[in-house]
Coordinates of C-alpha atoms in Angstrom, one line a residue:
M1262 CA 52.4 15.2 12.3
M1263 CA 53.7 12.0 13.9
L1264 CA 56.9 10.1 14.4
A1265 CA 57.3 6.8 12.5
L1266 CA 59.9 4.3 11.2
E1267 CA 59.5 4.2 7.4
M1268 CA 60.8 1.6 5.0
F1269 CA 61.8 3.1 1.7
R1270 CA 63.0 1.9 -1.7
S1271 CA 66.8 1.6 -1.9
V1272 CA 68.2 -0.8 -4.5
S1273 CA 71.7 -0.4 -3.1
R1274 CA 70.8 -1.1 0.5
T1275 CA 68.6 -4.0 -0.4
M1276 CA 71.3 -5.6 -2.5
A1277 CA 73.9 -5.1 0.2
G1278 CA 71.6 -6.8 2.7
K1279 CA 70.9 -9.6 0.3
A1280 CA 74.6 -10.1 -0.4
I1281 CA 76.0 -10.1 3.1
G1282 CA 73.2 -9.6 5.6
G1283 CA 73.0 -13.3 6.4
R1284 CA 76.7 -13.3 7.4
V1285 CA 76.7 -9.9 9.1
P1286 CA 73.2 -9.6 10.7
G1287 CA 74.0 -6.2 12.2
L1288 CA 73.8 -4.7 8.7
L1289 CA 70.0 -4.7 8.9
S1290 CA 70.2 -2.1 11.7
G1291 CA 73.1 -0.2 10.2
F1292 CA 73.9 1.4 6.9
A1293 CA 72.3 -1.4 4.8
A1294 CA 68.8 -1.1 6.3
P1295 CA 66.2 0.7 4.0
L1296 CA 64.6 2.1 7.2
R1297 CA 64.6 5.7 8.5
L1298 CA 63.0 7.6 11.5
V1299 CA 60.8 10.3 10.0
T1300 CA 58.2 12.9 10.9
I1301 CA 55.2 12.4 8.6
E1302 CA 51.5 13.1 8.3
E1303 CA 49.2 10.8 10.2
P1304 CA 47.2 8.4 8.0
R1305 CA 43.7 9.8 7.4
V1306 CA 40.2 8.3 7.7
D1307 CA 37.9 9.3 4.8
R1308 CA 35.6 6.2 4.5
P1309 CA 32.9 4.6 6.7
G1310 CA 34.1 1.7 8.8
W1311 CA 37.6 3.0 9.2
A1312 CA 39.1 4.5 12.4
R1313 CA 42.3 6.1 13.6
L1314 CA 44.4 4.2 16.2
R1315 CA 47.1 5.2 18.6
T1316 CA 49.8 2.5 18.8
R1317 CA 50.6 1.1 22.2
L1318 CA 52.9 -1.8 21.2
S1319 CA 53.9 -3.2 17.8
G1320 CA 56.0 -6.4 17.5
I1321 CA 59.0 -7.1 15.3
C1322 CA 58.3 -10.2 13.3
G1323 CA 60.7 -12.4 11.3
S1324 CA 59.1 -11.2 8.1
D1325 CA 60.0 -7.6 9.0
L1326 CA 63.6 -8.6 9.6
G1327 CA 63.6 -10.5 6.3
A1328 CA 62.3 -7.4 4.4
L1329 CA 64.9 -5.2 6.0
S1330 CA 67.8 -7.5 5.4
G1331 CA 66.9 -8.2 1.7
R1332 CA 66.1 -11.9 2.3
T1333 CA 62.5 -11.6 1.3
S1334 CA 61.7 -12.9 -2.2
L1335 CA 61.0 -10.4 -4.9
Y1336 CA 57.7 -12.3 -5.3
F1337 CA 56.3 -10.0 -2.7
S1338 CA 57.3 -6.7 -4.4
A1339 CA 53.9 -6.7 -6.2
V1340 CA 51.9 -6.8 -3.0
V1341 CA 53.5 -3.9 -1.1
S1342 CA 53.5 -0.1 -1.7
L1343 CA 56.6 1.8 -0.7
P1344 CA 57.3 3.8 1.3
F1345 CA 55.4 2.2 4.1
V1346 CA 55.5 2.1 7.9
P1347 CA 56.1 -1.5 9.1
G1348 CA 54.4 -3.2 12.0
H1349 CA 51.6 -5.7 11.6
E1350 CA 51.6 -7.1 15.1
V1351 CA 49.7 -4.3 16.8
V1352 CA 47.9 -3.4 20.0
A1353 CA 46.4 0.1 19.9
E1354 CA 43.6 2.2 21.2
L1355 CA 40.9 3.7 19.0
L1356 CA 40.9 7.4 18.6
D1357 CA 37.5 7.4 16.8
D1358 CA 34.2 5.5 17.3
C1359 CA 34.2 2.6 14.9
E1360 CA 30.7 1.1 14.4
D1361 CA 30.1 -0.8 17.6
L1362 CA 33.5 0.0 19.2
P1363 CA 33.8 3.3 21.0
A1364 CA 36.8 5.5 21.0
G1365 CA 39.3 4.4 23.7
T1366 CA 38.8 0.7 23.1
R1367 CA 42.0 -1.3 23.1
V1368 CA 42.2 -3.6 20.1
V1369 CA 44.5 -5.9 18.3
I1370 CA 44.6 -6.0 14.6
D1371 CA 44.1 -8.8 12.1
P1372 CA 46.5 -7.2 9.6
V1373 CA 45.3 -8.8 6.3
L1374 CA 43.9 -6.1 4.0
A1375 CA 41.1 -8.2 2.5
C1376 CA 38.0 -7.3 0.4
A1377 CA 36.1 -5.8 3.3
A1378 CA 38.9 -3.3 4.1
R1379 CA 39.4 -2.5 0.4
G1380 CA 35.7 -1.7 -0.2
V1381 CA 35.2 -4.3 -2.9
E1382 CA 32.8 -7.2 -3.3
P1383 CA 34.0 -10.3 -1.5
C1384 CA 36.2 -12.6 -3.6
E1385 CA 35.6 -16.3 -3.4
A1386 CA 38.1 -16.8 -0.7
C1387 CA 36.8 -13.9 1.5
A1388 CA 33.2 -15.1 1.0
S1389 CA 34.2 -18.5 2.4
G1390 CA 36.0 -16.9 5.4
A1391 CA 39.5 -17.6 4.1
T1392 CA 40.4 -13.9 4.3
N1393 CA 44.1 -14.7 4.3
R1394 CA 43.8 -16.0 0.8
C1395 CA 42.1 -12.8 -0.5
A1396 CA 42.6 -12.4 -4.3
R1397 CA 42.1 -8.6 -4.2
I1398 CA 45.0 -7.3 -2.0
T1399 CA 46.1 -4.9 -4.8
V1400 CA 42.8 -3.2 -5.7
G1401 CA 40.0 -1.2 -4.2
H1402 CA 40.5 2.2 -2.6
L1403 CA 43.8 1.2 -0.9
S1404 CA 47.3 1.0 -2.4
P1405 CA 48.6 -2.5 -2.9
G1406 CA 49.5 -4.2 0.4
L1407 CA 49.0 -7.7 1.6
Q1408 CA 48.8 -6.5 5.2
T1409 CA 48.7 -3.4 7.5
G1410 CA 52.4 -2.7 7.9
F1411 CA 53.1 -3.3 4.2
C1412 CA 50.7 -0.7 2.7
H1413 CA 51.5 3.0 2.2
D1414 CA 48.0 4.2 2.9
T1415 CA 47.3 2.5 6.3
G1416 CA 50.4 3.1 8.2
G1417 CA 51.7 0.5 10.6
G1418 CA 52.5 -0.2 14.2
W1419 CA 56.0 1.2 14.0
G1420 CA 54.4 4.7 13.9
Q1421 CA 52.5 6.6 16.5
Q1422 CA 49.2 6.4 14.6
L1423 CA 47.7 4.1 11.9
V1424 CA 44.3 3.5 10.5
A1425 CA 42.3 0.2 10.3
H1426 CA 39.0 -1.1 9.1
R1427 CA 36.4 -2.5 11.5
S1428 CA 36.8 -6.0 10.0
Q1429 CA 40.4 -6.0 11.3
L1430 CA 39.7 -5.1 14.9
H1431 CA 39.5 -7.4 17.9
P1432 CA 38.9 -5.9 21.3
V1433 CA 41.4 -6.8 24.0
P1434 CA 39.8 -8.5 27.0
E1435 CA 39.8 -6.6 30.4
G1436 CA 42.7 -7.7 32.5
F1437 CA 45.1 -8.3 29.5
S1438 CA 48.3 -6.4 29.6
D1439 CA 49.6 -4.8 26.4
E1440 CA 52.4 -7.4 26.5
Q1441 CA 49.8 -10.2 26.4
A1442 CA 47.8 -8.5 23.7
I1443 CA 50.8 -8.1 21.4
L1444 CA 51.1 -11.9 21.3
V1445 CA 47.5 -12.5 20.1
E1446 CA 48.2 -11.9 16.4
P1447 CA 51.3 -14.3 16.2
V1448 CA 49.4 -16.9 18.2
A1449 CA 46.4 -16.5 15.8
C1450 CA 48.9 -17.4 13.0
A1451 CA 49.9 -20.5 15.1
V1452 CA 46.3 -21.5 15.4
H1453 CA 46.0 -21.4 11.6
T1454 CA 49.2 -23.4 11.3
A1455 CA 48.0 -26.1 13.7
L1456 CA 44.7 -26.4 11.9
R1457 CA 46.3 -26.5 8.4
A1458 CA 48.7 -29.2 9.6
G1459 CA 46.0 -31.9 9.3
V1460 CA 47.2 -33.8 12.3
R1461 CA 45.4 -37.1 13.0
G1462 CA 45.0 -38.8 16.4
G1463 CA 48.4 -40.0 17.6
D1464 CA 50.5 -38.5 14.8
R1465 CA 54.1 -37.8 15.4
V1466 CA 54.8 -34.1 14.7
L1467 CA 58.2 -32.4 14.3
V1468 CA 58.5 -28.6 14.9
S1469 CA 61.7 -27.4 13.3
G1470 CA 62.5 -24.2 15.2
A1471 CA 61.8 -22.8 18.7
G1472 CA 61.6 -19.1 18.2
S1473 CA 58.2 -17.4 18.7
V1474 CA 56.8 -19.1 15.6
G1475 CA 57.8 -22.6 16.7
L1476 CA 56.9 -22.1 20.3
F1477 CA 53.4 -20.8 19.5
A1478 CA 52.9 -23.6 16.9
T1479 CA 53.9 -26.1 19.6
L1480 CA 51.3 -24.6 21.9
A1481 CA 48.5 -24.6 19.3
L1482 CA 49.3 -28.2 18.1
R1483 CA 49.1 -29.5 21.7
E1484 CA 45.9 -27.6 22.6
L1485 CA 44.0 -27.8 19.3
T1486 CA 44.9 -31.2 17.8
D1487 CA 45.2 -34.8 18.8
A1488 CA 48.9 -35.0 18.1
G1489 CA 50.7 -37.7 19.9
E1490 CA 54.5 -37.0 20.2
I1491 CA 55.6 -33.5 19.4
I1492 CA 59.4 -33.2 18.9
V1493 CA 60.7 -29.6 18.8
V1494 CA 64.1 -28.6 17.4
A1495 CA 65.7 -25.9 19.6
K1496 CA 69.2 -24.3 19.6
H1497 CA 69.2 -22.6 23.0
A1498 CA 68.6 -23.8 26.6
H1499 CA 65.8 -21.4 27.4
Q1500 CA 64.0 -22.4 24.2
R1501 CA 64.1 -26.0 25.2
E1502 CA 62.5 -25.2 28.6
L1503 CA 59.8 -23.1 27.0
A1504 CA 59.0 -25.7 24.4
R1505 CA 58.5 -28.3 27.1
E1506 CA 56.3 -25.9 29.0
L1507 CA 54.1 -25.3 25.9
G1508 CA 53.5 -28.9 25.1
A1509 CA 56.6 -30.5 23.5
T1510 CA 57.1 -34.2 24.3
E1511 CA 60.8 -34.0 23.6
V1512 CA 63.2 -31.3 22.5
V1513 CA 66.3 -31.9 20.5
A1514 CA 69.3 -29.9 19.2
P1515 CA 69.5 -29.4 15.4
G1516 CA 72.2 -32.0 14.9
E1517 CA 70.2 -34.7 16.8
V1518 CA 67.0 -34.6 14.8
L1519 CA 67.4 -37.5 12.4
R1520 CA 68.9 -39.8 15.1
R1521 CA 66.0 -39.1 17.5
V1522 CA 63.3 -39.5 14.8
R1523 CA 65.0 -42.7 13.5
R1524 CA 65.0 -44.1 17.0
A1525 CA 61.4 -43.3 17.6
T1526 CA 60.0 -44.4 14.2
G1527 CA 62.3 -47.2 13.1
A1528 CA 63.2 -45.3 10.0
F1529 CA 66.3 -46.0 7.9
Q1530 CA 68.9 -43.3 7.6
L1531 CA 70.7 -42.8 4.2
E1532 CA 73.9 -41.0 3.6
P1533 CA 74.1 -39.5 0.1
E1534 CA 77.4 -38.3 -1.4
F1535 CA 78.2 -34.7 -0.9
S1536 CA 74.8 -34.0 0.7
T1537 CA 73.0 -34.2 4.0
P1538 CA 71.5 -37.5 5.4
Y1539 CA 67.8 -38.2 5.2
L1540 CA 65.3 -40.8 6.4
L1541 CA 63.2 -43.5 4.8
G1542 CA 60.4 -43.3 7.3
G1543 CA 60.0 -40.6 9.9
V1544 CA 57.4 -38.3 11.4
D1545 CA 53.8 -37.9 10.1
V1546 CA 53.9 -34.1 10.0
A1547 CA 56.7 -31.6 10.2
V1548 CA 56.4 -27.8 10.6
D1549 CA 59.1 -25.6 9.4
A1550 CA 58.9 -22.7 11.9
V1551 CA 62.1 -20.8 10.8
G1552 CA 62.1 -20.5 7.0
S1553 CA 65.8 -21.1 6.6
R1554 CA 67.2 -23.6 4.1
Q1555 CA 68.5 -25.7 7.0
S1556 CA 65.2 -25.8 8.9
L1557 CA 63.1 -26.6 5.8
E1558 CA 65.5 -29.3 4.7
T1559 CA 65.4 -30.8 8.2
A1560 CA 61.6 -31.0 8.0
L1561 CA 61.7 -32.6 4.5
Q1562 CA 64.4 -35.1 5.4
A1563 CA 62.7 -36.3 8.6
T1564 CA 59.1 -36.8 7.3
R1565 CA 57.8 -40.2 6.2
A1566 CA 56.7 -40.9 2.6
G1567 CA 53.2 -39.4 2.1
G1568 CA 53.6 -37.2 5.1
R1569 CA 52.9 -33.5 5.3
V1570 CA 55.4 -30.6 5.6
V1571 CA 53.9 -27.3 6.7
L1572 CA 55.7 -24.0 5.8
S1573 CA 55.0 -21.7 8.8
G1574 CA 58.1 -19.6 8.4
M1575 CA 58.6 -17.6 5.2
P1576 CA 60.6 -20.2 3.3
A1577 CA 64.0 -19.9 1.8
S1578 CA 65.1 -21.9 -1.2
A1579 CA 65.9 -25.5 -0.4
D1580 CA 66.5 -28.9 -2.0
L1581 CA 63.0 -30.3 -2.7
S1582 CA 64.1 -33.7 -3.9
A1583 CA 62.5 -35.3 -0.8
A1584 CA 59.1 -33.7 -1.6
W1585 CA 59.2 -35.4 -5.1
F1586 CA 60.7 -38.7 -4.2
R1587 CA 58.7 -39.3 -1.0
E1588 CA 55.5 -37.8 -2.3
L1589 CA 55.3 -35.3 0.5
E1590 CA 52.4 -32.8 0.8
V1591 CA 54.0 -29.4 1.2
V1592 CA 51.5 -27.0 2.6
G1593 CA 51.8 -23.2 3.1
T1594 CA 50.3 -21.5 6.1
Y1595 CA 50.0 -17.7 5.9
A1596 CA 48.5 -15.3 8.5
S1597 CA 45.1 -16.5 9.9
A1598 CA 41.6 -17.1 8.5
R1599 CA 38.4 -15.5 9.8
A1600 CA 36.4 -18.7 9.3
E1601 CA 38.6 -20.4 12.0
D1602 CA 37.9 -17.9 14.7
A1603 CA 41.7 -17.8 15.0
F1604 CA 41.8 -14.6 17.0
A1605 CA 39.2 -15.8 19.5
R1606 CA 41.1 -19.1 19.9
A1607 CA 44.4 -17.2 20.2
T1608 CA 43.0 -15.0 22.9
E1609 CA 42.1 -18.0 24.9
L1610 CA 45.6 -19.5 24.5
V1611 CA 47.2 -16.2 25.4
A1612 CA 45.3 -16.2 28.7
T1613 CA 46.9 -19.5 29.7
D1614 CA 49.6 -19.5 32.4
G1615 CA 52.4 -20.4 30.1
V1616 CA 51.8 -17.6 27.6
Q1617 CA 51.2 -15.1 30.4
Q1618 CA 54.7 -15.9 31.7
L1619 CA 56.1 -15.4 28.1
A1620 CA 54.3 -12.0 28.0
K1621 CA 56.4 -10.8 30.9
S1622 CA 59.5 -11.1 28.8
V1623 CA 58.4 -8.9 26.0
A1624 CA 61.1 -6.3 25.4
A1625 CA 59.9 -2.9 24.3
Y1626 CA 61.9 0.0 22.7
P1627 CA 61.0 3.6 21.8
L1628 CA 61.2 4.4 18.1
H1629 CA 64.4 6.4 18.3
R1630 CA 66.2 3.3 19.6
W1631 CA 65.2 1.3 16.5
R1632 CA 68.8 0.1 15.7
E1633 CA 69.1 -1.4 19.2
A1634 CA 65.7 -3.0 18.9
L1635 CA 66.4 -4.6 15.6
D1636 CA 69.7 -6.0 16.8
H1637 CA 67.9 -7.4 19.8
A1638 CA 65.2 -9.0 17.6
H1639 CA 67.7 -10.6 15.3
S1640 CA 69.5 -12.1 18.3
A1641 CA 66.3 -12.9 20.3
G1642 CA 66.9 -16.6 20.3
R1643 CA 70.4 -16.4 21.7
L1644 CA 69.4 -13.6 24.2
G1645 CA 66.3 -15.5 25.6
T1646 CA 63.7 -13.1 24.3
V1647 CA 60.5 -14.4 22.7
K1648 CA 59.2 -11.0 21.4
V1649 CA 60.7 -7.6 20.8
A1650 CA 58.4 -4.7 20.2
F1651 CA 58.3 -0.9 19.7
D1652 CA 56.4 1.4 22.1
P1653 CA 55.9 4.6 20.0
R1654 CA 54.6 6.4 23.1
S1655 CA 57.9 6.1 24.9
S1656 CA 60.8 8.5 24.7
Q1657 CA 63.1 6.6 27.1

C-alpha cells in the first residue's frame, strides 16, 4: 500500500470550482477540490518494458490547478480515466531494472502515453517522432490518459510510487539536484514551444506571462532561435528580474503592452467601442504563456497582420476577431516531441547558471500538506516562487 493524492469524479465540486473558483482561488484547496489523500495499492508492472518508480519530487503544473478548480475544458474528459493520481512533472528512481537502465537510476519522465507505452503499432504521428500528437491515447492495454498523471493505471507523481514505460524515461545527469531535475519536463515543453513558434532571424517576439511557462519559453526562445527583441509581460517585480536574466530584451506590465509594442513597431492603436484596444501592426510572434482570456487577447491584439500567435498555456475562451481580421496563424503547442530531442535540449538548458539559480527556489511539500501546497502554487507568482512540488518521501 502507498500514500497518494487522488483526483476523483465529483460533479458538485467541479461545478462549484467552475462557478466561483476564479474569484475565490482558495476553493481549489478547500471543500471544492475533487482531491483526497488516500492509501491505495501501488500500480503494478505486468508487461515488458515497464518499471516501478519511487517518486522523489513531482511538480504542480498550471494544468493540474486548472483541473482541480474546474477551469479545464470538458474537451479533455474523454482522454483521462478517473480516479487518477495527478503529477506529470516527475523525478523518480527506478525500483526495477528497465531494459538498459538499472534499478536505482534517477530519471525524469516524458509523461505522454503514446503508442510505445500503450503496446500498439505506431500511429502516423508517433512514427514521425511527433509523440505529443499520438492518435491512440485512449487504446491499447492502458486506460485512457493523455499523460502519466491523468491515467488511472499508471499512477502519478503525487503518489509514493508510479509505473512508466522505458520510452518515457530520461536518466538524470550526475550532479543534478532533484530540484534541477524537476524543471527538465517543463523546460522540454518550452523547447517545443520555441521551435513551434517559427521565429525568423530578427523577429520581434512577445511573451504574454512570466510564470514558469513564460520564463522557460523566454529562455528557449533566446537560446534556440534567432529572435531579435523579446518583450515579456510580467506582473511582479521578481518576475521582471528573472525574465531579463533568462533573455528578455524588455519587460513590461500588462497595462503597458500595446503602448510599448506600438512605440517599437510604429503600429496604429485603435479604440473600439465597449471593448479593449488593439494594434494595426505589432510583433511578428506572440506566445500566450498563461492561458487566461486576458493573456490570450493581449497576444492577439499585439500581433501584426499575418503574424503567429502560439498557445503555450492551456487556453481559455477569448475574442478571436483579431485572428480572423488580421489573418493570424494561431498555433497550439502541447507537451514535447521526441523528434526534437526536447528532453536532451532541456537538460542542457537546465544546466545553465540561470536555471540552476531558479532550481534553488523550488518549494517542496509532503503529501499531507497538500492544501498548503496548492495554495502556494496558485499564488506562486505573487509569492516569488517559480515551481512548487510534492515530495512524497517527506513527512515534515
